[in-house]
Amino acid sequence: MTVRRIRYVDMAKGLALVMVILSHTDGAMWAVPFDNFSLAVFFVCAGFTTSAGSLSLRRKFRGLVVPYVTLSAVCLLYSLAVGREVTPQSLAGIAYSRFCLYPGTDAPGQVVLMTLNNSVLWFLTALFSSYVVLRLILLPDSVSRQALMASGSLVVAGMADFLPVLLPWSLDSAFFFAPMMWCGFRMRARDTLACVGLPAASGLFVVYGVLFCITGMTNYSVRDFGDSLILTFAAGVSGSAGLLAVCRWLEQSGRRVPLVEKLNAQALTVFGLQLIFIGLAWRVCVRFVPEDWLALTVVAEVVAACVGGYFAGRVMRRVLPFYR
């Protein structure tokens, strides 16, 4: 059960990572169909690989917050090296770990905090905060009580949506993400995906597509959950379950994607440093690639983010013993 599941979960997370990277390139419009589930996959998979008896917040702190600090330092040093202005506001953004201060990117008087190619790093502290909430959801032994706790968490997330500012470390949005993790936890506990073949997975994507058309675009980093928090939640879970089911089918039919699975081994570094490598690839493409060859530029940006982040992760793990 463990080896098989780890492989297809790695495949799903690797594919989702490529989707997220694509959304930050010049080809962001091509990532629109995945908007409501590409990031949700990571939360669902986090719950999927969680065991209630072994959920150690100390280990999660070391596995998420320590890399957050390390990758933030790398982004800061890179910004200094290329001459980018480092302001007290951008330094405060590292501690606050939110892209901006107010909900929505177009809020009046918006204060952008993460300006050092580190704007994606909010996800690491958000995942840690979500583990804290998940720990609370899993306190009862009864599944029905856990479901009640998860539902209550979504209610809190809906109430938090009225806060005038974004809370540090995504403490507001964690109440939205943690129930996603719980859904992933229950998927594995009930071995739900064993009952989901390719036709059912296709059905999940149809459900996702309908929900996406209703709720619209989202931006988790600024607490923008589309037109309906509940429908966005359902879209994220259904899309994630569909992707997991497809990856499980691919593995069982001998159609694995080893490169994507391998990419997930350095997922934190690839995710955290993607903007640096995308920017480097863009600078090269501006000089050598014709403007109307957008597809080539996008491919170069995605490949640079994946390959650059992968090898950067290997080097950092070898050089920095605390970076694991």
Short mmCIF file of C-alpha atoms in Angstrom, two decimals:
data_model
loop_
_atom_site.label_atom_id
_atom_site.label_comp_id
_atom_site.label_asym_id
_atom_site.label_seq_id
_atom_site.Cartn_x
_atom_site.Cartn_y
_atom_site.Cartn_z
CA MET A 1 0.00 0.00 0.00
CA THR A 2 2.73 2.50 0.93
CA VAL A 3 5.16 2.17 -2.01
CA ARG A 4 2.40 2.14 -4.62
CA ARG A 5 0.65 5.15 -3.11
CA ILE A 6 3.81 7.18 -2.63
CA ARG A 7 4.66 6.78 -6.30
CA TYR A 8 1.37 7.99 -7.71
CA VAL A 9 1.11 10.73 -5.10
CA ASP A 10 4.58 11.89 -6.15
CA MET A 11 3.43 11.82 -9.76
CA ALA A 12 0.35 13.92 -8.95
CA LYS A 13 2.37 16.45 -6.95
CA GLY A 14 5.00 16.65 -9.69
CA LEU A 15 2.36 17.35 -12.33
CA ALA A 16 0.71 19.94 -10.08
CA LEU A 17 4.09 21.57 -9.55
CA VAL A 18 4.52 21.96 -13.31
CA MET A 19 1.02 23.48 -13.50
CA VAL A 20 1.88 26.01 -10.77
CA ILE A 21 5.15 26.92 -12.49
CA LEU A 22 3.31 27.35 -15.80
CA SER A 23 0.92 29.79 -14.11
CA HIS A 24 3.87 32.03 -13.23
CA THR A 25 5.36 32.12 -16.75
CA ASP A 26 4.46 34.13 -19.85
CA GLY A 27 2.10 31.26 -20.65
CA ALA A 28 -0.04 31.79 -17.56
CA MET A 29 -3.21 31.76 -19.69
CA TRP A 30 -2.51 28.11 -20.53
CA ALA A 31 -2.71 27.25 -16.82
CA VAL A 32 -6.18 28.77 -16.38
CA PRO A 33 -8.03 25.41 -16.72
CA PHE A 34 -6.09 24.09 -13.71
CA ASP A 35 -6.55 27.25 -11.62
CA ASN A 36 -8.93 25.82 -9.00
CA PHE A 37 -7.02 22.64 -8.23
CA SER A 38 -3.31 22.95 -9.12
CA LEU A 39 -2.46 24.28 -5.65
CA ALA A 40 -5.22 22.35 -3.87
CA VAL A 41 -3.47 19.12 -4.94
CA PHE A 42 -0.65 19.81 -2.49
CA PHE A 43 -3.02 20.21 0.45
CA VAL A 44 -5.05 17.12 -0.46
CA CYS A 45 -1.86 15.09 -0.93
CA ALA A 46 -0.48 16.41 2.37
CA GLY A 47 -3.52 14.98 4.12
CA PHE A 48 -3.37 11.81 2.03
CA THR A 49 0.14 11.05 3.30
CA THR A 50 -0.65 11.98 6.91
CA SER A 51 -1.12 9.42 9.64
CA ALA A 52 -3.16 10.70 12.59
CA GLY A 53 -0.90 9.02 15.12
CA SER A 54 2.33 10.38 13.63
CA LEU A 55 1.42 13.99 12.84
CA SER A 56 4.35 15.71 14.53
CA LEU A 57 4.23 19.50 14.33
CA ARG A 58 7.89 19.58 15.31
CA ARG A 59 8.78 17.56 12.20
CA LYS A 60 6.52 19.72 10.07
CA PHE A 61 8.24 22.83 11.44
CA ARG A 62 11.61 21.42 10.47
CA GLY A 63 10.34 20.24 7.08
CA LEU A 64 8.53 23.47 6.14
CA VAL A 65 9.59 26.46 8.22
CA VAL A 66 13.33 25.74 8.14
CA PRO A 67 13.24 25.46 4.31
CA TYR A 68 11.13 28.64 4.25
CA VAL A 69 13.80 30.57 6.13
CA THR A 70 16.57 29.04 3.99
CA LEU A 71 14.86 29.75 0.66
CA SER A 72 13.98 33.27 1.82
CA ALA A 73 17.67 33.83 2.55
CA VAL A 74 18.57 32.56 -0.93
CA CYS A 75 16.05 34.93 -2.53
CA LEU A 76 17.39 37.81 -0.43
CA LEU A 77 21.01 37.09 -1.38
CA TYR A 78 20.04 36.77 -5.05
CA SER A 79 18.23 40.11 -4.92
CA LEU A 80 21.28 41.76 -3.41
CA ALA A 81 23.52 40.15 -6.03
CA VAL A 82 21.46 41.45 -8.97
CA GLY A 83 21.05 44.91 -7.46
CA ARG A 84 17.36 44.71 -6.60
CA GLU A 85 16.28 47.16 -3.91
CA VAL A 86 15.80 45.52 -0.51
CA THR A 87 13.46 47.62 1.61
CA PRO A 88 12.27 47.32 5.22
CA GLN A 89 8.89 46.44 3.71
CA SER A 90 10.32 43.48 1.79
CA LEU A 91 12.18 42.29 4.89
CA ALA A 92 8.94 42.54 6.87
CA GLY A 93 7.35 40.43 4.15
CA ILE A 94 9.73 37.58 4.94
CA ALA A 95 8.62 37.57 8.57
CA TYR A 96 4.93 38.12 7.75
CA SER A 97 4.97 35.53 4.94
CA ARG A 98 2.14 36.99 2.88
CA PHE A 99 2.41 38.37 -0.64
CA CYS A 100 0.57 41.53 0.36
CA LEU A 101 -1.23 43.07 3.30
CA TYR A 102 -4.82 43.35 2.04
CA PRO A 103 -7.05 40.69 0.45
CA GLY A 104 -7.05 40.71 -3.35
CA THR A 105 -4.30 41.99 -5.60
CA ASP A 106 -6.29 45.07 -6.65
CA ALA A 107 -7.23 46.31 -3.16
CA PRO A 108 -7.03 50.12 -2.78
CA GLY A 109 -3.73 51.18 -1.22
CA GLN A 110 -2.38 47.64 -1.50
CA VAL A 111 0.94 47.02 0.27
CA VAL A 112 3.03 44.38 -1.53
CA LEU A 113 5.35 42.67 0.95
CA MET A 114 7.11 39.81 -0.84
CA THR A 115 9.11 41.52 -3.62
CA LEU A 116 12.37 39.54 -3.63
CA ASN A 117 11.36 36.73 -6.02
CA ASN A 118 9.98 35.07 -2.90
CA SER A 119 6.26 35.66 -3.36
CA VAL A 120 5.52 31.93 -3.78
CA LEU A 121 7.10 31.06 -0.43
CA TRP A 122 3.92 31.99 1.46
CA PHE A 123 2.79 28.46 0.63
CA LEU A 124 5.29 26.82 2.98
CA THR A 125 4.14 28.67 6.09
CA ALA A 126 0.52 28.28 4.95
CA LEU A 127 1.01 24.51 4.81
CA PHE A 128 2.52 24.51 8.30
CA SER A 129 -0.38 26.57 9.69
CA SER A 130 -2.79 24.17 7.97
CA TYR A 131 -1.13 21.19 9.66
CA VAL A 132 -1.79 22.89 13.01
CA VAL A 133 -5.49 23.19 12.17
CA LEU A 134 -5.55 19.62 10.81
CA ARG A 135 -4.13 18.43 14.12
CA LEU A 136 -7.16 19.98 15.83
CA ILE A 137 -9.57 18.42 13.32
CA LEU A 138 -8.09 14.97 13.97
CA LEU A 139 -8.35 15.21 17.76
CA PRO A 140 -11.69 13.33 17.96
CA ASP A 141 -11.56 9.61 17.22
CA SER A 142 -15.01 9.65 15.65
CA VAL A 143 -15.07 10.31 11.91
CA SER A 144 -18.40 12.13 12.24
CA ARG A 145 -16.91 14.47 14.82
CA GLN A 146 -13.88 15.05 12.62
CA ALA A 147 -16.25 15.90 9.77
CA LEU A 148 -18.02 18.34 12.08
CA MET A 149 -14.67 19.91 12.99
CA ALA A 150 -13.73 20.19 9.31
CA SER A 151 -17.08 21.81 8.53
CA GLY A 152 -16.58 24.21 11.43
CA SER A 153 -13.16 25.05 10.04
CA LEU A 154 -14.75 26.04 6.73
CA VAL A 155 -17.21 28.25 8.62
CA VAL A 156 -14.27 29.97 10.32
CA ALA A 157 -12.63 30.39 6.90
CA GLY A 158 -15.79 32.06 5.65
CA MET A 159 -15.84 34.40 8.64
CA ALA A 160 -12.12 35.16 8.21
CA ASP A 161 -12.90 36.31 4.68
CA PHE A 162 -14.32 39.48 6.24
CA LEU A 163 -11.05 40.41 7.95
CA PRO A 164 -9.66 43.67 6.51
CA VAL A 165 -6.10 42.32 6.30
CA LEU A 166 -4.36 39.05 5.49
CA LEU A 167 -3.05 37.38 8.64
CA PRO A 168 0.62 36.34 8.90
CA TRP A 169 1.55 32.80 7.94
CA SER A 170 -1.90 32.37 6.33
CA LEU A 171 -3.52 31.85 9.73
CA ASP A 172 -6.82 32.94 8.18
CA SER A 173 -6.66 30.75 5.07
CA ALA A 174 -5.41 27.70 7.02
CA PHE A 175 -9.02 27.06 8.06
CA PHE A 176 -9.84 26.65 4.35
CA PHE A 177 -6.83 24.49 3.52
CA ALA A 178 -7.00 22.12 6.52
CA PRO A 179 -10.39 20.61 5.54
CA MET A 180 -8.87 19.88 2.12
CA MET A 181 -6.11 18.01 3.92
CA TRP A 182 -8.71 16.14 5.96
CA CYS A 183 -10.46 15.07 2.74
CA GLY A 184 -7.14 13.67 1.51
CA PHE A 185 -6.66 11.94 4.87
CA ARG A 186 -10.08 10.27 4.57
CA MET A 187 -9.42 9.26 0.94
CA ARG A 188 -6.49 7.17 2.07
CA ALA A 189 -8.17 5.87 5.23
CA ARG A 190 -11.11 4.56 3.18
CA ASP A 191 -8.93 3.58 0.21
CA THR A 192 -11.36 5.61 -1.90
CA LEU A 193 -9.18 5.76 -4.99
CA ALA A 194 -9.27 1.97 -5.31
CA CYS A 195 -12.91 2.41 -6.36
CA VAL A 196 -12.18 5.23 -8.80
CA GLY A 197 -11.30 4.04 -12.28
CA LEU A 198 -10.57 6.16 -15.33
CA PRO A 199 -14.27 6.79 -16.17
CA ALA A 200 -14.97 7.96 -12.61
CA ALA A 201 -11.84 10.12 -12.68
CA SER A 202 -13.12 11.70 -15.88
CA GLY A 203 -16.38 12.36 -14.06
CA LEU A 204 -14.50 14.11 -11.27
CA PHE A 205 -12.87 16.41 -13.82
CA VAL A 206 -16.30 17.15 -15.31
CA VAL A 207 -17.54 18.09 -11.83
CA TYR A 208 -14.45 20.23 -11.38
CA GLY A 209 -15.04 21.95 -14.72
CA VAL A 210 -18.65 22.79 -13.87
CA LEU A 211 -17.69 24.15 -10.44
CA PHE A 212 -14.83 26.16 -11.95
CA CYS A 213 -17.20 27.77 -14.45
CA ILE A 214 -19.46 28.80 -11.57
CA THR A 215 -16.91 30.04 -9.05
CA GLY A 216 -14.34 31.56 -11.42
CA MET A 217 -10.64 32.27 -10.94
CA THR A 218 -8.98 32.12 -7.54
CA ASN A 219 -5.78 33.28 -5.86
CA TYR A 220 -5.13 31.43 -2.62
CA SER A 221 -2.16 33.64 -1.73
CA VAL A 222 -4.37 36.72 -1.25
CA ARG A 223 -7.41 34.89 0.18
CA ASP A 224 -9.35 35.12 -3.07
CA PHE A 225 -11.54 32.02 -3.19
CA GLY A 226 -13.60 33.00 -6.21
CA ASP A 227 -17.34 33.66 -6.14
CA SER A 228 -18.07 30.89 -3.63
CA LEU A 229 -15.76 29.57 -0.93
CA ILE A 230 -17.66 26.28 -0.67
CA LEU A 231 -17.76 25.66 -4.42
CA THR A 232 -14.07 26.55 -4.73
CA PHE A 233 -13.37 24.05 -1.94
CA ALA A 234 -15.39 21.37 -3.76
CA ALA A 235 -13.65 22.18 -7.04
CA GLY A 236 -10.22 21.87 -5.42
CA VAL A 237 -11.03 18.51 -3.83
CA SER A 238 -12.72 17.03 -6.92
CA GLY A 239 -9.92 18.15 -9.25
CA SER A 240 -7.26 16.83 -6.87
CA ALA A 241 -9.05 13.50 -6.48
CA GLY A 242 -9.34 13.23 -10.25
CA LEU A 243 -5.63 13.85 -10.74
CA LEU A 244 -4.71 11.33 -8.04
CA ALA A 245 -7.00 8.75 -9.62
CA VAL A 246 -5.48 9.30 -13.07
CA CYS A 247 -1.95 9.00 -11.66
CA ARG A 248 -2.92 5.82 -9.84
CA TRP A 249 -4.30 4.41 -13.09
CA LEU A 250 -1.13 5.41 -14.96
CA GLU A 251 1.02 3.61 -12.41
CA GLN A 252 -1.10 0.48 -12.42
CA SER A 253 -1.08 0.36 -16.22
CA GLY A 254 2.70 0.76 -16.35
CA ARG A 255 2.57 4.30 -17.73
CA ARG A 256 4.45 6.09 -14.96
CA VAL A 257 6.26 9.38 -15.53
CA PRO A 258 9.56 8.91 -13.63
CA LEU A 259 10.87 12.40 -14.44
CA VAL A 260 7.82 13.99 -12.85
CA GLU A 261 8.10 11.74 -9.80
CA LYS A 262 11.78 12.62 -9.50
CA LEU A 263 10.97 16.32 -9.71
CA ASN A 264 8.84 15.96 -6.60
CA ALA A 265 11.91 14.80 -4.65
CA GLN A 266 13.13 18.41 -4.75
CA ALA A 267 9.65 19.94 -4.77
CA LEU A 268 10.26 22.50 -2.02
CA THR A 269 13.31 23.96 -3.73
CA VAL A 270 11.77 23.85 -7.21
CA PHE A 271 8.65 25.55 -5.88
CA GLY A 272 10.51 28.11 -3.77
CA LEU A 273 13.09 29.22 -6.35
CA GLN A 274 10.91 29.00 -9.46
CA LEU A 275 10.62 32.78 -9.91
CA ILE A 276 14.40 33.22 -9.95
CA PHE A 277 14.89 30.62 -12.69
CA ILE A 278 11.84 31.79 -14.65
CA GLY A 279 13.30 35.30 -14.59
CA LEU A 280 16.70 34.10 -15.75
CA ALA A 281 15.16 32.14 -18.62
CA TRP A 282 13.06 35.15 -19.60
CA ARG A 283 16.15 37.37 -19.81
CA VAL A 284 17.81 34.89 -22.18
CA CYS A 285 14.67 34.49 -24.31
CA VAL A 286 14.21 38.26 -24.64
CA ARG A 287 17.60 38.43 -26.32
CA PHE A 288 17.50 35.33 -28.49
CA VAL A 289 13.88 34.25 -29.07
CA PRO A 290 11.58 36.16 -31.48
CA GLU A 291 8.62 37.83 -29.77
CA ASP A 292 6.07 35.76 -31.69
CA TRP A 293 7.63 32.50 -30.47
CA LEU A 294 5.81 32.62 -27.14
CA ALA A 295 5.56 28.84 -26.81
CA LEU A 296 9.35 28.47 -26.93
CA THR A 297 9.78 31.12 -24.24
CA VAL A 298 7.23 29.40 -22.00
CA VAL A 299 8.87 25.99 -22.45
CA ALA A 300 12.26 27.52 -21.64
CA GLU A 301 10.87 29.13 -18.48
CA VAL A 302 9.22 25.92 -17.26
CA VAL A 303 12.31 23.81 -18.00
CA ALA A 304 14.60 26.35 -16.33
CA ALA A 305 12.44 26.40 -13.19
CA CYS A 306 12.26 22.60 -13.00
CA VAL A 307 15.88 21.79 -13.87
CA GLY A 308 17.38 24.76 -12.04
CA GLY A 309 15.32 24.15 -8.92
CA TYR A 310 16.01 20.41 -8.98
CA PHE A 311 19.79 20.76 -9.06
CA ALA A 312 19.73 23.70 -6.66
CA GLY A 313 17.87 21.45 -4.23
CA ARG A 314 20.43 18.68 -4.56
CA VAL A 315 23.29 21.11 -3.96
CA MET A 316 21.58 22.75 -0.98
CA ARG A 317 20.84 19.40 0.64
CA ARG A 318 24.46 18.39 0.25
CA VAL A 319 25.94 21.68 1.47
CA LEU A 320 23.41 22.58 4.17
CA PRO A 321 22.92 19.68 6.60
CA PHE A 322 19.85 21.33 8.18
CA TYR A 323 18.11 21.67 4.80
CA ARG A 324 16.24 18.40 4.38
#
